[in-house]
XYZ file of C-alpha atoms in Angstrom:
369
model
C -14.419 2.131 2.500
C -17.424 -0.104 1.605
C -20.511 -0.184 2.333
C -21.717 -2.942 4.660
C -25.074 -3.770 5.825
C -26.928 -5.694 8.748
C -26.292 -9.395 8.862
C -29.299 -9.842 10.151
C -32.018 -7.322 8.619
C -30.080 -6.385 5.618
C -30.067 -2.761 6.578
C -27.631 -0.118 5.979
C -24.777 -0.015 8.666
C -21.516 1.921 9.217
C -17.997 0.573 9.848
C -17.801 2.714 13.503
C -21.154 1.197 14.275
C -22.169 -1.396 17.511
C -25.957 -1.702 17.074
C -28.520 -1.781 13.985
C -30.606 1.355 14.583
C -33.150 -0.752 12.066
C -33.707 -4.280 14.296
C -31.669 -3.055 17.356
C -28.859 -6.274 17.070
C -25.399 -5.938 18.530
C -22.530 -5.415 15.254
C -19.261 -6.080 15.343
C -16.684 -6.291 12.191
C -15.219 -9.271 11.010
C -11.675 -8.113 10.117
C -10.558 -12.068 8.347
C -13.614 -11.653 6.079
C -14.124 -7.870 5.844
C -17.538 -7.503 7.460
C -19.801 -5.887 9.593
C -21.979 -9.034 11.389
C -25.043 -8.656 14.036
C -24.842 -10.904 16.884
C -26.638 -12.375 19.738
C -24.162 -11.460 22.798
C -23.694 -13.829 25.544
C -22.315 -13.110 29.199
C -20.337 -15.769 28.951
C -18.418 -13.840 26.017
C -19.042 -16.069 23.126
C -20.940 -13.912 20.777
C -22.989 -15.996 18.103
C -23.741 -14.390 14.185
C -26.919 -14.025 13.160
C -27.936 -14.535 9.889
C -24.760 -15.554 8.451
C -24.940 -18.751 6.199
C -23.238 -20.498 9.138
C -23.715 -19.950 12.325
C -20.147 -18.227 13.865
C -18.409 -17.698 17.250
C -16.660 -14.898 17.861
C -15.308 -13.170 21.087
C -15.908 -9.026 21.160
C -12.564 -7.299 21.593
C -11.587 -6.296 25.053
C -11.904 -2.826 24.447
C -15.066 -3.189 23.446
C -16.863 -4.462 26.031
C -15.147 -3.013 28.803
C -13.986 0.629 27.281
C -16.437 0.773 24.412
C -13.945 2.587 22.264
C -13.633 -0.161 20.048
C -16.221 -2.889 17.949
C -14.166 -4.846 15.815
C -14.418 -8.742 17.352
C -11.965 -11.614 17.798
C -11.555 -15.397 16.485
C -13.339 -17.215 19.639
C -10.436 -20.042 19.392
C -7.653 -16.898 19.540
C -6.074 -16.731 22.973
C -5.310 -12.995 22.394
C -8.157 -10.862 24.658
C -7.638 -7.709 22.478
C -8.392 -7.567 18.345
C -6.083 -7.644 15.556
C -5.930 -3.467 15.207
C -6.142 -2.716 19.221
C -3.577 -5.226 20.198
C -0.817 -3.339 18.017
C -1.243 -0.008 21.040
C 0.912 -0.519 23.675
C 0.858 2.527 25.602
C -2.921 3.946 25.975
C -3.749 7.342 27.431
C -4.162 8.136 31.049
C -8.070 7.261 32.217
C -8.014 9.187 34.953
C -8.669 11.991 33.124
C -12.321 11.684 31.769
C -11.947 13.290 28.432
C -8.907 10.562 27.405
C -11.519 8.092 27.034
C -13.139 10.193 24.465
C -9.355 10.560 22.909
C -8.696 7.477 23.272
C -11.716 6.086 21.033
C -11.198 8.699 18.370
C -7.426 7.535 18.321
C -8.629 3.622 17.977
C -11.296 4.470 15.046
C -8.674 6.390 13.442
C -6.052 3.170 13.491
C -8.870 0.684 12.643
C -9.975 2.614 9.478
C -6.204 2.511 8.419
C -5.697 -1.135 9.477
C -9.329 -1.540 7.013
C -7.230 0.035 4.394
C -4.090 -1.625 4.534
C -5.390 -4.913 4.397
C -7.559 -3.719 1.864
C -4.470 -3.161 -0.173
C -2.795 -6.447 0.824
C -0.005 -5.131 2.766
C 1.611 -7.200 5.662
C 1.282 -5.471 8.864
C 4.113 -6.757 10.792
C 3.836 -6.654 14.917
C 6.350 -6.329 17.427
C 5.781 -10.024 17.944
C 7.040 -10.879 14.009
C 9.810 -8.346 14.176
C 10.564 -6.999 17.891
C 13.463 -4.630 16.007
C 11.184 -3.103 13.585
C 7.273 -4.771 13.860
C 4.903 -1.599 14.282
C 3.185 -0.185 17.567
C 1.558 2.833 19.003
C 2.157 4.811 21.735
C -0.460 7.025 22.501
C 0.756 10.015 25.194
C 0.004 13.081 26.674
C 2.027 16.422 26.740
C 1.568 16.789 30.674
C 5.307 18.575 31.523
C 5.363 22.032 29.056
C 9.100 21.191 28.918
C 8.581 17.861 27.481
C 6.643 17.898 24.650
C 4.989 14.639 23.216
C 6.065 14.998 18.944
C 3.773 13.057 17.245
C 6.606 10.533 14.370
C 7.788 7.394 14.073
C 10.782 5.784 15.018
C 11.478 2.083 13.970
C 8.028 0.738 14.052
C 6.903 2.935 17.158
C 4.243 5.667 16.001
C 3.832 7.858 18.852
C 0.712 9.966 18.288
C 0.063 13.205 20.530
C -3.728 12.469 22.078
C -3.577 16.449 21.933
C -4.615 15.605 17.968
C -7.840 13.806 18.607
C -9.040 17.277 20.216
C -10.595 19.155 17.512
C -10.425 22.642 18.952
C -6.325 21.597 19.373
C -5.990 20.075 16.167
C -7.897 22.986 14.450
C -5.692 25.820 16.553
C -2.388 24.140 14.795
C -3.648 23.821 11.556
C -4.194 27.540 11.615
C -0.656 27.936 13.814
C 1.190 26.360 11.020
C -0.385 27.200 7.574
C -1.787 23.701 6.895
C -4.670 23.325 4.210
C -5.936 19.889 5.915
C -5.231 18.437 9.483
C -6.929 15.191 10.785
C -6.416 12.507 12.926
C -6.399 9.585 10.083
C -4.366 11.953 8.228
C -1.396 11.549 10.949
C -1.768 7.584 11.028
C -1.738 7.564 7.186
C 1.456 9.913 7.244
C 3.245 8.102 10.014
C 2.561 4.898 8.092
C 3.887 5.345 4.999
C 7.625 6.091 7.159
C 7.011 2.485 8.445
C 6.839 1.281 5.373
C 9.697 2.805 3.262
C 11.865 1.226 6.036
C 10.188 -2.033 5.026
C 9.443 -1.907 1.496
C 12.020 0.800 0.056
C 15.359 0.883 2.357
C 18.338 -1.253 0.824
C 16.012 -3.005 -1.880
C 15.877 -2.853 -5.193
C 13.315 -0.034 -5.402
C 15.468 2.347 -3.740
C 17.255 3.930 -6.719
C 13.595 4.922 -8.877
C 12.636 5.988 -5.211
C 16.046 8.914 -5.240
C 15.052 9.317 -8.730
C 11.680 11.129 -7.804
C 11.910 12.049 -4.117
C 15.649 12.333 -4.035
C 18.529 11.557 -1.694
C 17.370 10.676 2.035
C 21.196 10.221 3.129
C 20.843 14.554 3.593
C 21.316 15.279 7.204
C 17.809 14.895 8.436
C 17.212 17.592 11.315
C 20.087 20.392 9.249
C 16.616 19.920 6.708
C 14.190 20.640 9.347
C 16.041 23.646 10.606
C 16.437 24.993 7.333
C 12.594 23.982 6.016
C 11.127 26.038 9.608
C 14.083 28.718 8.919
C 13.698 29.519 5.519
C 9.965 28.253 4.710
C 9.719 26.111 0.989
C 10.993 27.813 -2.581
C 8.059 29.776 -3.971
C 7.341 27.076 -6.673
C 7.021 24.033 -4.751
C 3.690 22.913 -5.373
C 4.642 22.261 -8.804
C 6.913 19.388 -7.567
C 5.046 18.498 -4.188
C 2.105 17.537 -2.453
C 2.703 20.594 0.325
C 5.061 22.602 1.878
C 6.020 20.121 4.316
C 7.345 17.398 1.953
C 9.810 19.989 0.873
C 11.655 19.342 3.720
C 13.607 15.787 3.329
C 12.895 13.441 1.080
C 11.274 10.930 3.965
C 8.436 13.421 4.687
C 7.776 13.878 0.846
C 7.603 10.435 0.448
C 5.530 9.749 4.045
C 3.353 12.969 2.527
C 2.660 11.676 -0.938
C 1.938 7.913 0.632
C -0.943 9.885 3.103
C -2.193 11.340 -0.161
C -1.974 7.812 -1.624
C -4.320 6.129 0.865
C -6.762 9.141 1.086
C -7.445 9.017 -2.584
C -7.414 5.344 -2.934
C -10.086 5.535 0.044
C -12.012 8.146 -1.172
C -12.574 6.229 -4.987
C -13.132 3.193 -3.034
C -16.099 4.107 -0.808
C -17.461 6.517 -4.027
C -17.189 3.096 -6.610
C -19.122 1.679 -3.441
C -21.771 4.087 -3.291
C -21.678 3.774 -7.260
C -20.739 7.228 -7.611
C -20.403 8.216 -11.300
C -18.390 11.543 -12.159
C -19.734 13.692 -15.252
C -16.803 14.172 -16.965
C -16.157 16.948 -19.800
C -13.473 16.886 -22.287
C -11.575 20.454 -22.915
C -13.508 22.670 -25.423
C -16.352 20.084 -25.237
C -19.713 21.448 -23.881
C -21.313 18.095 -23.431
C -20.485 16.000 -20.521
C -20.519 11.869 -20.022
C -21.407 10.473 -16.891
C -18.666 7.739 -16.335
C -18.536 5.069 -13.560
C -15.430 4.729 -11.214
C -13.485 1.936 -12.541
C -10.092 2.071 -10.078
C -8.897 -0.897 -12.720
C -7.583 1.594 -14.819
C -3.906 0.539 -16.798
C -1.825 3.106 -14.532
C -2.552 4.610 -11.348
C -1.431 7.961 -13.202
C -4.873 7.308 -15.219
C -6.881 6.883 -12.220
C -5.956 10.277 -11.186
C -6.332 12.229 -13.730
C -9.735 10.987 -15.294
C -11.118 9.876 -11.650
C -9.940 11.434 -8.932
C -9.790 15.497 -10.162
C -13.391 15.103 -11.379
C -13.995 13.387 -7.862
C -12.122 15.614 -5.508
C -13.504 18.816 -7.359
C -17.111 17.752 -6.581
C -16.404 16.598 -3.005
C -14.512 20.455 -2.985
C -17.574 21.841 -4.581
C -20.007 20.487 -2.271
C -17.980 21.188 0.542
C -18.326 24.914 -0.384
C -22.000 24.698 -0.783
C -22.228 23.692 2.311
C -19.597 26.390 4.058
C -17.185 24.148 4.580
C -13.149 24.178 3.779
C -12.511 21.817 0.472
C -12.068 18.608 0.904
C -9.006 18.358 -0.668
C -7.519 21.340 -1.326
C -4.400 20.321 -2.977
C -3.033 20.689 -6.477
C -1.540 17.619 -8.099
C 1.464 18.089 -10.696
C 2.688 15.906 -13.186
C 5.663 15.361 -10.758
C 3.344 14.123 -7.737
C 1.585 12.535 -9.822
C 4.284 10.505 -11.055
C 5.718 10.056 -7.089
C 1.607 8.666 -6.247
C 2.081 6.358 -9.445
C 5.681 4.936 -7.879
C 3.578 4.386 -4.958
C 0.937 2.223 -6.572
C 3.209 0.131 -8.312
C 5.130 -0.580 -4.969
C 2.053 -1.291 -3.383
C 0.887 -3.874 -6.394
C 4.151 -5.282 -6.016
C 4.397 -5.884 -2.297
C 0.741 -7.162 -2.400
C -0.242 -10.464 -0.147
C 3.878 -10.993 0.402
C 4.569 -11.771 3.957
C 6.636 -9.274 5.437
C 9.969 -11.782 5.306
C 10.087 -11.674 1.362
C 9.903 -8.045 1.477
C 11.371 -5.336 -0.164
C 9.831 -6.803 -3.175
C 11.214 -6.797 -6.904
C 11.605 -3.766 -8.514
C 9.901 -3.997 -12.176
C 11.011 -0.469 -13.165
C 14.305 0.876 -13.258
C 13.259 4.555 -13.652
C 10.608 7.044 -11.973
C 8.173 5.456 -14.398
């Protein structure tokens, strides 16, 4: 994530923010040019930039000026009431309960920081509009009968997310329930994701061969895996060929597990190269340290991790400690993950500003890498 500042004062602002706490102007984020603009609002609902190079019209998103739980705007020519990451939610949570607003908002801030990422990386985000079989939308329910549990997944293009998960206190209590190192809310969007996209960019193209080669054979029976992976619990040496104990199961959750890792780390160098973040790096045996400057244009993604992201993730761990919190990251990355995140930044590269027709995209490997 980037830093973005005031339009109008110059002045440090946040991506979840609606209002310059330095000049007081309404903000709302640009999503075709990637920024966060002040505005002077208008009843009538045209909103007009300020201090832009040209003066722009925009319209606020729906669901921001009549829920507040959102503050990205919309084209003021586009006939479309709702903005390009709220109009992908089809099924919102009950309002009659007061707190679901509350749930509701976490749930939207959640999907807009992926959507910021995704385009970020150049991926196609195809709708139910370009692809009514397949095009991705959210559901967004509540587990109101004990019998009939909302399960949080994906199912061609339909992420269903439990609103159960943007409650802390919940989220927290099944972290613990189930042994889980790290729970979050944009941590279920990224996972869910990334099973979008392997039916998209990996099923019945040419990359799905190197794809069996490091996550292995996704024909297996599917819920036979989840019995036995909830039965029988992961081999004691699985972290030295996963990301965690879930992605043991089937080869889909490894890969939706590793792809979750994928976009936290990419986000996580991103927003520290845009805070110019430099990592003191020390060679083995070597008492001196040189402070080096995150450079994500590094020849492999397998580079990027090791001389980038360790260094990064054990400060953010480190800090997190000092401040008596869990680590950040508390994961351990093997050669083999780090070869499965690698796959996954040269699929990315590849599939980069295609349309979602010309996809799965050419394979220019023929191996795990």
């Amino acid at each position: 994530m980037k830093t973005f500042e005031c339009s109008h004062c110059g002045h440090l602002v946040f991506f979840e923010n609606v209002v310059c706490e330095n000049c007081g102007s309404a903000l709302g984020y640009l999503p075709d040019s990637q920024t966060m603009a002040a505005f002077t609002p208008d009843p009538g609902g045209v909103w007009t930039t300020l201090g832009t190079a040209a003066v722009q019209h925009y319209r606020p998103c729906q669901n921001y000026t009549e829920s507040q739980v959102c503050n990205w705007m919309v084209a003021a020519d586009d006939p479309d009431p709702l903005c390009c990451s709220c109009r992908y939610t089809a099924i919102i949570p009950q309002l009659s309960q007061p707190e679901n607003l509350r749930y509701w908002y976490l749930l939207e801030a959640a999907k807009r920081h992926l959507f910021y990422t995704l385009n970020e990386l150049g991926l196609a985000i195809p709708s139910r509009s370009d692809d009514p079989a397949r095009g991705l939308t959210f559901h967004f329910l509540e587990s109101r009968d004990p019998q009939q549990h909302v399960v949080t997944g994906h199912d061609a293009g339909l992420i269903t997310l439990n609103i159960a998960e943007a409650n802390d206190a919940e989220r927290e209590a099944r972290r613990t329930a189930m042994g889980e190192p790290y729970r979050t809310l944009l941590g279920h969007f990224r996972h869910e994701i990334g099973h979008f996209y392997w039916e998209y960019l990996v099923t019945d193209g040419p990359w799905l061969e190197p794809f069996r080669a490091l996550f292995g054979d996704e024909t297996m029976d599917y819920d036979a895996a989840l019995k036995r992976h909830y039965a029988q619990g992961p081999a004691a040496d699985w972290n030295a060929h996963f990301i965690s104990s879930y992605a043991t199961m089937h080869p889909w959750e490894d890969w939706a597990e590793t792809w979750a890792h994928y976009l936290h780390i990419i986000d996580a160098l991103k927003t520290a190269h845009h805070w110019g973040v430099s990592i003191a790096v020390r060679a083995q045996q070597d008492t001196t340290a040189s402070m080096e400057q995150l450079d994500l244009k590094a020849k492999s993604f397998s580079d990027v991790l090791v001389n980038q992201w360790l260094p990064l993730a054990q400060f953010l761990n480190s800090m997190n400690r000092s401040l008596g919190q869990h680590d950040s990251y508390p994961f351990v990355l093997s050669d083999a993950v780090i070869a499965k995140l690698d796959f996954i930044d040269r699929l990315v590269q590849a599939s980069r500003g295609m349309p979602y027709s010309a996809w799965p995209p050419d394979c220019p490997m023929t191996g795990p890498g």
